[in-house]
Amino acid sequence: MSYGIKLRVWGDYALFTRPEMKVERVSYDVMTPSAARGILEAIYWKPAIRWVIDRIHVLKPVRFDNIRRNELASRVSVNRRDMDEGRPVCRYIENDRQQRASMVLRNVEYVIEAHFELTGSEDSDPGKHLAIFERRVKKGQCFHRPYFGCREFPVDFAWCDDVPGPVFHGRRDFGFILHDLDFSDNMSPSFFRAVMEDGVIDCRGEVVS
Amino acid sequence: MSEPVNNRYEFVLLFDVKNGNPNGDPDGGNLPRIDPETGHGITTDVCLKRKVRNYVDLVKKNVSPYEIHVREGAFLSEHHRRAHKALDDEKLFIHVPLDLQDELKNYMGYPEGIGFENEGIYLQLCIDTEKAKKAVNKLKDISDAAKAKLKELFVDSKAAVAKKWMCKNFFDVRTFGAVMSTGDKTCGQVRGPVQLAFARSIDPIVGLDVAMFRTAAVRVEEPNDKGLGARKAIVPYGLYRAHGFISAPLAKQTGFSEDDLELFWDALVNMFDHDRSAARGEMAARKLIIFKHDSELGNAPASKLFDLVTVEKICGDTPPRSFADYTVTVGEAPAGVSLVEKI
């Protein structure tokens, strides 16, 4: 745990989509460890390290808002023949439209507590990775702009030394929420029981998949 | 094409609407989108991206490399002639593990378009992959491990070629990204460098519902079918503020170039002027303030830069009804960040 970091993140909106409600998207009440990892990776990541989320502090009340948008129904599909023969590859939005609602979180703020583990022997100086991460955060640098679940909900971030006092008191059980995806095992999801104690969710508990 | 974008950018776009509906809410009977808690108006990121796409479509006539992938059929101008540019001599590399490097480096019998270079094996993107695949199967004097590595090249190449090709031809894929399925199961994702957030009005807006009537009959047989009522929702006036981000590392991945960036700025400045309709009323871009970082990763936190732009209402207690009712002040940019005002 000597390589732990704390990062304060905030933004106007967030959408941590529940996998069971992803057509008309409904957000989890709180950030998932997987989304938190994505934020850290947007700032600094290398194949030599793997971010592990320890705790998530929830600093703002959980509030929702509903947004419905016109969306494209299908994905881009290309194949060799389209490329070689110059067939039109485009989508007409009018013919391929879906209106989908999203239930998004409003005005969120969290502190992510995390550390990284080394994945191999190459490039394995933890002090280096930690220093680069800290320098980037303090200068406001990032590889790409981190986001809360979807790219239209950008994240502001700052280095955090002391976690502000909790706004939540007591115990709140959010049920099973997504922990992360295992990319080495055909993207299989794993879940954990998210229990918030005085505003803090410990992500290190038992994981089920 | 010019070099990929090498600097991080943030930008603030101020645009206003007069007697129009900037972005209807499908959940709210197409009334202007509104934040239910504060009464501020909202336009979504995708609403603005649609206008950028339409502008580029209009200006570049949908010809490669400025084709637009997600299109509105309403543009009925001539888009029949299409010229997809084939991938030229670009090479797709895959990494070779150390223990195989010597064998592959010294191997002489590669089929055309495949070879060893800079510690990796490559596949030339213009070659006929089916033919090359068969040739690999027939290779002699090569270990099974090395052969497997070569085969892996083809598995990887399918998605990679499609991505490159899409990025090369399509402005919107290069700029905003796309989620793709390439033929069968393989999925690829292109994440574009340009990221937009929801735009929000400076002050709360009021949505007005205007009633209208049709005064002409449609069918000769029913001359009395007149006066059918209709409604139109308008915002009398609203000044909206949008924030955007451009990531240089992602620009490198998609090939989003300096020329593309100029075109993108043009689109932001001019897109409302080519999006006139009965619903929109008068919309105009009022200010485009760009923060250019000296470096690829950036020199200052985005939130601090956005805070430099303050927009204030100067008409006192009366509701704002024009851009003159606001002042925009832009503070001094910190070291390492330069400030460009396009309008």
Short mmCIF file of N, CA and C in Angstrom, two decimals, chain A residues 86-157:
data_model
loop_
_atom_site.label_atom_id
_atom_site.label_comp_id
_atom_site.label_asym_id
_atom_site.label_seq_id
_atom_site.Cartn_x
_atom_site.Cartn_y
_atom_site.Cartn_z
N GLY A 86 -15.00 0.53 -52.90
CA GLY A 86 -15.50 1.89 -52.74
C GLY A 86 -16.99 1.98 -52.57
N ARG A 87 -17.60 0.98 -51.91
CA ARG A 87 -19.04 1.07 -51.64
C ARG A 87 -19.27 2.14 -50.59
N PRO A 88 -20.46 2.72 -50.62
CA PRO A 88 -20.74 3.71 -49.59
C PRO A 88 -20.76 3.06 -48.21
N VAL A 89 -20.04 3.64 -47.29
CA VAL A 89 -20.08 3.17 -45.92
C VAL A 89 -20.58 4.34 -45.09
N CYS A 90 -21.86 4.43 -44.90
CA CYS A 90 -22.34 5.50 -44.04
C CYS A 90 -23.69 5.12 -43.48
N ARG A 91 -24.11 5.85 -42.51
CA ARG A 91 -25.38 5.59 -41.86
C ARG A 91 -26.24 6.82 -41.98
N TYR A 92 -27.47 6.64 -42.42
CA TYR A 92 -28.40 7.76 -42.42
C TYR A 92 -29.14 7.76 -41.10
N ILE A 93 -28.93 8.77 -40.35
CA ILE A 93 -29.43 8.81 -38.99
C ILE A 93 -30.95 8.69 -38.95
N GLU A 94 -31.64 9.24 -39.97
CA GLU A 94 -33.10 9.16 -39.96
C GLU A 94 -33.61 7.73 -40.08
N ASN A 95 -32.85 6.90 -40.80
CA ASN A 95 -33.32 5.52 -41.01
C ASN A 95 -32.88 4.58 -39.90
N ASP A 96 -32.08 5.07 -39.04
CA ASP A 96 -31.40 4.17 -38.12
C ASP A 96 -31.40 4.78 -36.73
N ARG A 97 -32.56 5.34 -36.38
CA ARG A 97 -32.60 6.16 -35.17
C ARG A 97 -33.28 5.44 -34.03
N GLN A 98 -32.73 5.63 -32.86
CA GLN A 98 -33.39 5.17 -31.65
C GLN A 98 -33.40 6.33 -30.69
N GLN A 99 -34.51 6.50 -30.00
CA GLN A 99 -34.49 7.48 -28.92
C GLN A 99 -34.29 6.72 -27.62
N ARG A 100 -33.27 7.11 -26.91
CA ARG A 100 -32.98 6.40 -25.67
C ARG A 100 -32.83 7.40 -24.53
N ALA A 101 -33.38 7.00 -23.40
CA ALA A 101 -33.27 7.85 -22.22
C ALA A 101 -32.06 7.40 -21.40
N SER A 102 -31.50 8.33 -20.67
CA SER A 102 -30.45 7.99 -19.72
C SER A 102 -30.82 8.61 -18.38
N MET A 103 -30.71 7.82 -17.35
CA MET A 103 -30.91 8.38 -16.03
C MET A 103 -29.52 8.61 -15.46
N VAL A 104 -29.15 9.87 -15.39
CA VAL A 104 -27.76 10.20 -15.06
C VAL A 104 -27.67 10.80 -13.66
N LEU A 105 -26.50 10.74 -13.10
CA LEU A 105 -26.26 11.37 -11.80
C LEU A 105 -25.95 12.84 -12.00
N ARG A 106 -26.37 13.64 -11.04
CA ARG A 106 -26.14 15.08 -11.11
C ARG A 106 -25.10 15.49 -10.09
N ASN A 107 -24.22 16.40 -10.51
CA ASN A 107 -23.36 17.09 -9.59
C ASN A 107 -22.64 16.13 -8.63
N VAL A 108 -21.67 15.42 -9.16
CA VAL A 108 -21.02 14.37 -8.37
C VAL A 108 -19.61 14.79 -7.94
N GLU A 109 -19.17 14.21 -6.86
CA GLU A 109 -17.80 14.42 -6.41
C GLU A 109 -17.38 13.19 -5.60
N TYR A 110 -16.17 12.71 -5.91
CA TYR A 110 -15.66 11.54 -5.23
C TYR A 110 -14.19 11.73 -4.90
N VAL A 111 -13.71 10.94 -3.95
CA VAL A 111 -12.27 10.76 -3.83
C VAL A 111 -11.98 9.29 -4.09
N ILE A 112 -11.08 9.07 -5.03
CA ILE A 112 -10.69 7.70 -5.36
C ILE A 112 -9.40 7.38 -4.60
N GLU A 113 -9.44 6.32 -3.84
CA GLU A 113 -8.21 5.84 -3.20
C GLU A 113 -7.78 4.60 -3.95
N ALA A 114 -6.55 4.60 -4.44
CA ALA A 114 -6.12 3.47 -5.26
C ALA A 114 -4.62 3.25 -5.10
N HIS A 115 -4.17 2.13 -5.58
CA HIS A 115 -2.73 1.90 -5.69
C HIS A 115 -2.50 1.13 -6.98
N PHE A 116 -1.24 0.99 -7.37
CA PHE A 116 -1.01 0.17 -8.56
C PHE A 116 -0.13 -1.01 -8.22
N GLU A 117 -0.28 -2.03 -9.03
CA GLU A 117 0.57 -3.20 -8.89
C GLU A 117 1.38 -3.32 -10.16
N LEU A 118 2.55 -3.91 -10.02
CA LEU A 118 3.39 -4.09 -11.20
C LEU A 118 3.00 -5.38 -11.90
N THR A 119 3.03 -5.34 -13.23
CA THR A 119 2.55 -6.51 -13.96
C THR A 119 3.68 -7.43 -14.38
N GLY A 120 4.90 -6.95 -14.31
CA GLY A 120 6.00 -7.81 -14.75
C GLY A 120 7.31 -7.24 -14.26
N SER A 121 8.38 -7.76 -14.77
CA SER A 121 9.67 -7.32 -14.29
C SER A 121 10.17 -6.10 -15.06
N GLU A 122 9.65 -5.90 -16.26
CA GLU A 122 10.12 -4.77 -17.06
C GLU A 122 9.56 -3.47 -16.51
N ASP A 123 10.36 -2.43 -16.53
CA ASP A 123 9.92 -1.09 -16.16
C ASP A 123 9.27 -1.08 -14.78
N SER A 124 9.94 -1.74 -13.83
CA SER A 124 9.24 -2.02 -12.58
C SER A 124 9.72 -1.15 -11.42
N ASP A 125 9.95 0.14 -11.69
CA ASP A 125 10.32 1.04 -10.61
C ASP A 125 9.06 1.78 -10.15
N PRO A 126 8.49 1.36 -9.02
CA PRO A 126 7.21 1.96 -8.61
C PRO A 126 7.33 3.45 -8.33
N GLY A 127 8.48 3.88 -7.83
CA GLY A 127 8.67 5.29 -7.54
C GLY A 127 8.51 6.14 -8.78
N LYS A 128 8.98 5.64 -9.89
CA LYS A 128 8.88 6.38 -11.15
C LYS A 128 7.43 6.58 -11.56
N HIS A 129 6.67 5.47 -11.54
CA HIS A 129 5.27 5.56 -11.97
C HIS A 129 4.48 6.49 -11.07
N LEU A 130 4.75 6.37 -9.76
CA LEU A 130 4.04 7.20 -8.80
C LEU A 130 4.36 8.68 -9.03
N ALA A 131 5.66 8.96 -9.27
CA ALA A 131 6.07 10.35 -9.46
C ALA A 131 5.45 10.94 -10.71
N ILE A 132 5.40 10.13 -11.78
CA ILE A 132 4.81 10.64 -13.02
C ILE A 132 3.32 10.94 -12.81
N PHE A 133 2.65 10.01 -12.12
CA PHE A 133 1.21 10.21 -11.89
C PHE A 133 0.97 11.49 -11.09
N GLU A 134 1.74 11.63 -10.03
CA GLU A 134 1.55 12.80 -9.16
C GLU A 134 1.83 14.10 -9.91
N ARG A 135 2.90 14.08 -10.70
CA ARG A 135 3.26 15.29 -11.46
C ARG A 135 2.15 15.65 -12.44
N ARG A 136 1.64 14.63 -13.12
CA ARG A 136 0.58 14.91 -14.09
C ARG A 136 -0.66 15.49 -13.42
N VAL A 137 -1.06 14.88 -12.30
CA VAL A 137 -2.27 15.36 -11.63
C VAL A 137 -2.08 16.80 -11.18
N LYS A 138 -0.92 17.09 -10.59
CA LYS A 138 -0.70 18.43 -10.06
C LYS A 138 -0.63 19.49 -11.15
N LYS A 139 -0.19 19.09 -12.35
CA LYS A 139 -0.15 20.04 -13.45
C LYS A 139 -1.44 20.02 -14.27
N GLY A 140 -2.37 19.18 -13.91
CA GLY A 140 -3.62 19.10 -14.68
C GLY A 140 -3.45 18.40 -16.01
N GLN A 141 -2.40 17.57 -16.11
CA GLN A 141 -2.16 16.90 -17.40
C GLN A 141 -2.91 15.57 -17.47
N CYS A 142 -3.25 15.19 -18.67
CA CYS A 142 -3.85 13.87 -18.84
C CYS A 142 -3.59 13.38 -20.25
N PHE A 143 -3.62 12.07 -20.41
CA PHE A 143 -3.44 11.47 -21.74
C PHE A 143 -4.64 11.82 -22.61
N HIS A 144 -5.82 11.58 -22.08
CA HIS A 144 -7.03 12.13 -22.68
C HIS A 144 -7.94 12.55 -21.53
N ARG A 145 -8.92 13.40 -21.82
CA ARG A 145 -9.78 13.92 -20.77
C ARG A 145 -10.56 12.78 -20.12
N PRO A 146 -10.39 12.53 -18.81
CA PRO A 146 -11.16 11.46 -18.16
C PRO A 146 -12.65 11.80 -18.10
N TYR A 147 -13.47 10.77 -17.97
CA TYR A 147 -14.91 11.02 -17.98
C TYR A 147 -15.62 10.10 -17.00
N PHE A 148 -16.80 10.56 -16.58
CA PHE A 148 -17.63 9.79 -15.65
C PHE A 148 -18.53 8.86 -16.44
N GLY A 149 -18.05 7.74 -16.87
CA GLY A 149 -18.88 6.74 -17.52
C GLY A 149 -19.07 6.94 -19.00
N CYS A 150 -19.37 8.17 -19.45
CA CYS A 150 -19.54 8.46 -20.87
C CYS A 150 -18.76 9.73 -21.19
N ARG A 151 -18.35 9.82 -22.44
CA ARG A 151 -17.41 10.90 -22.77
C ARG A 151 -18.02 12.28 -22.71
N GLU A 152 -19.34 12.38 -22.74
CA GLU A 152 -19.94 13.72 -22.65
C GLU A 152 -19.96 14.25 -21.23
N PHE A 153 -19.50 13.44 -20.28
CA PHE A 153 -19.50 13.89 -18.89
C PHE A 153 -18.06 13.98 -18.36
N PRO A 154 -17.37 15.08 -18.71
CA PRO A 154 -15.95 15.18 -18.38
C PRO A 154 -15.70 15.27 -16.88
N VAL A 155 -14.50 14.88 -16.50
CA VAL A 155 -14.09 14.85 -15.10
C VAL A 155 -13.07 15.96 -14.86
N ASP A 156 -13.27 16.71 -13.80
CA ASP A 156 -12.21 17.58 -13.29
C ASP A 156 -11.51 16.82 -12.18
N PHE A 157 -10.21 16.99 -12.09
CA PHE A 157 -9.52 16.20 -11.07
C PHE A 157 -8.45 17.04 -10.37
#
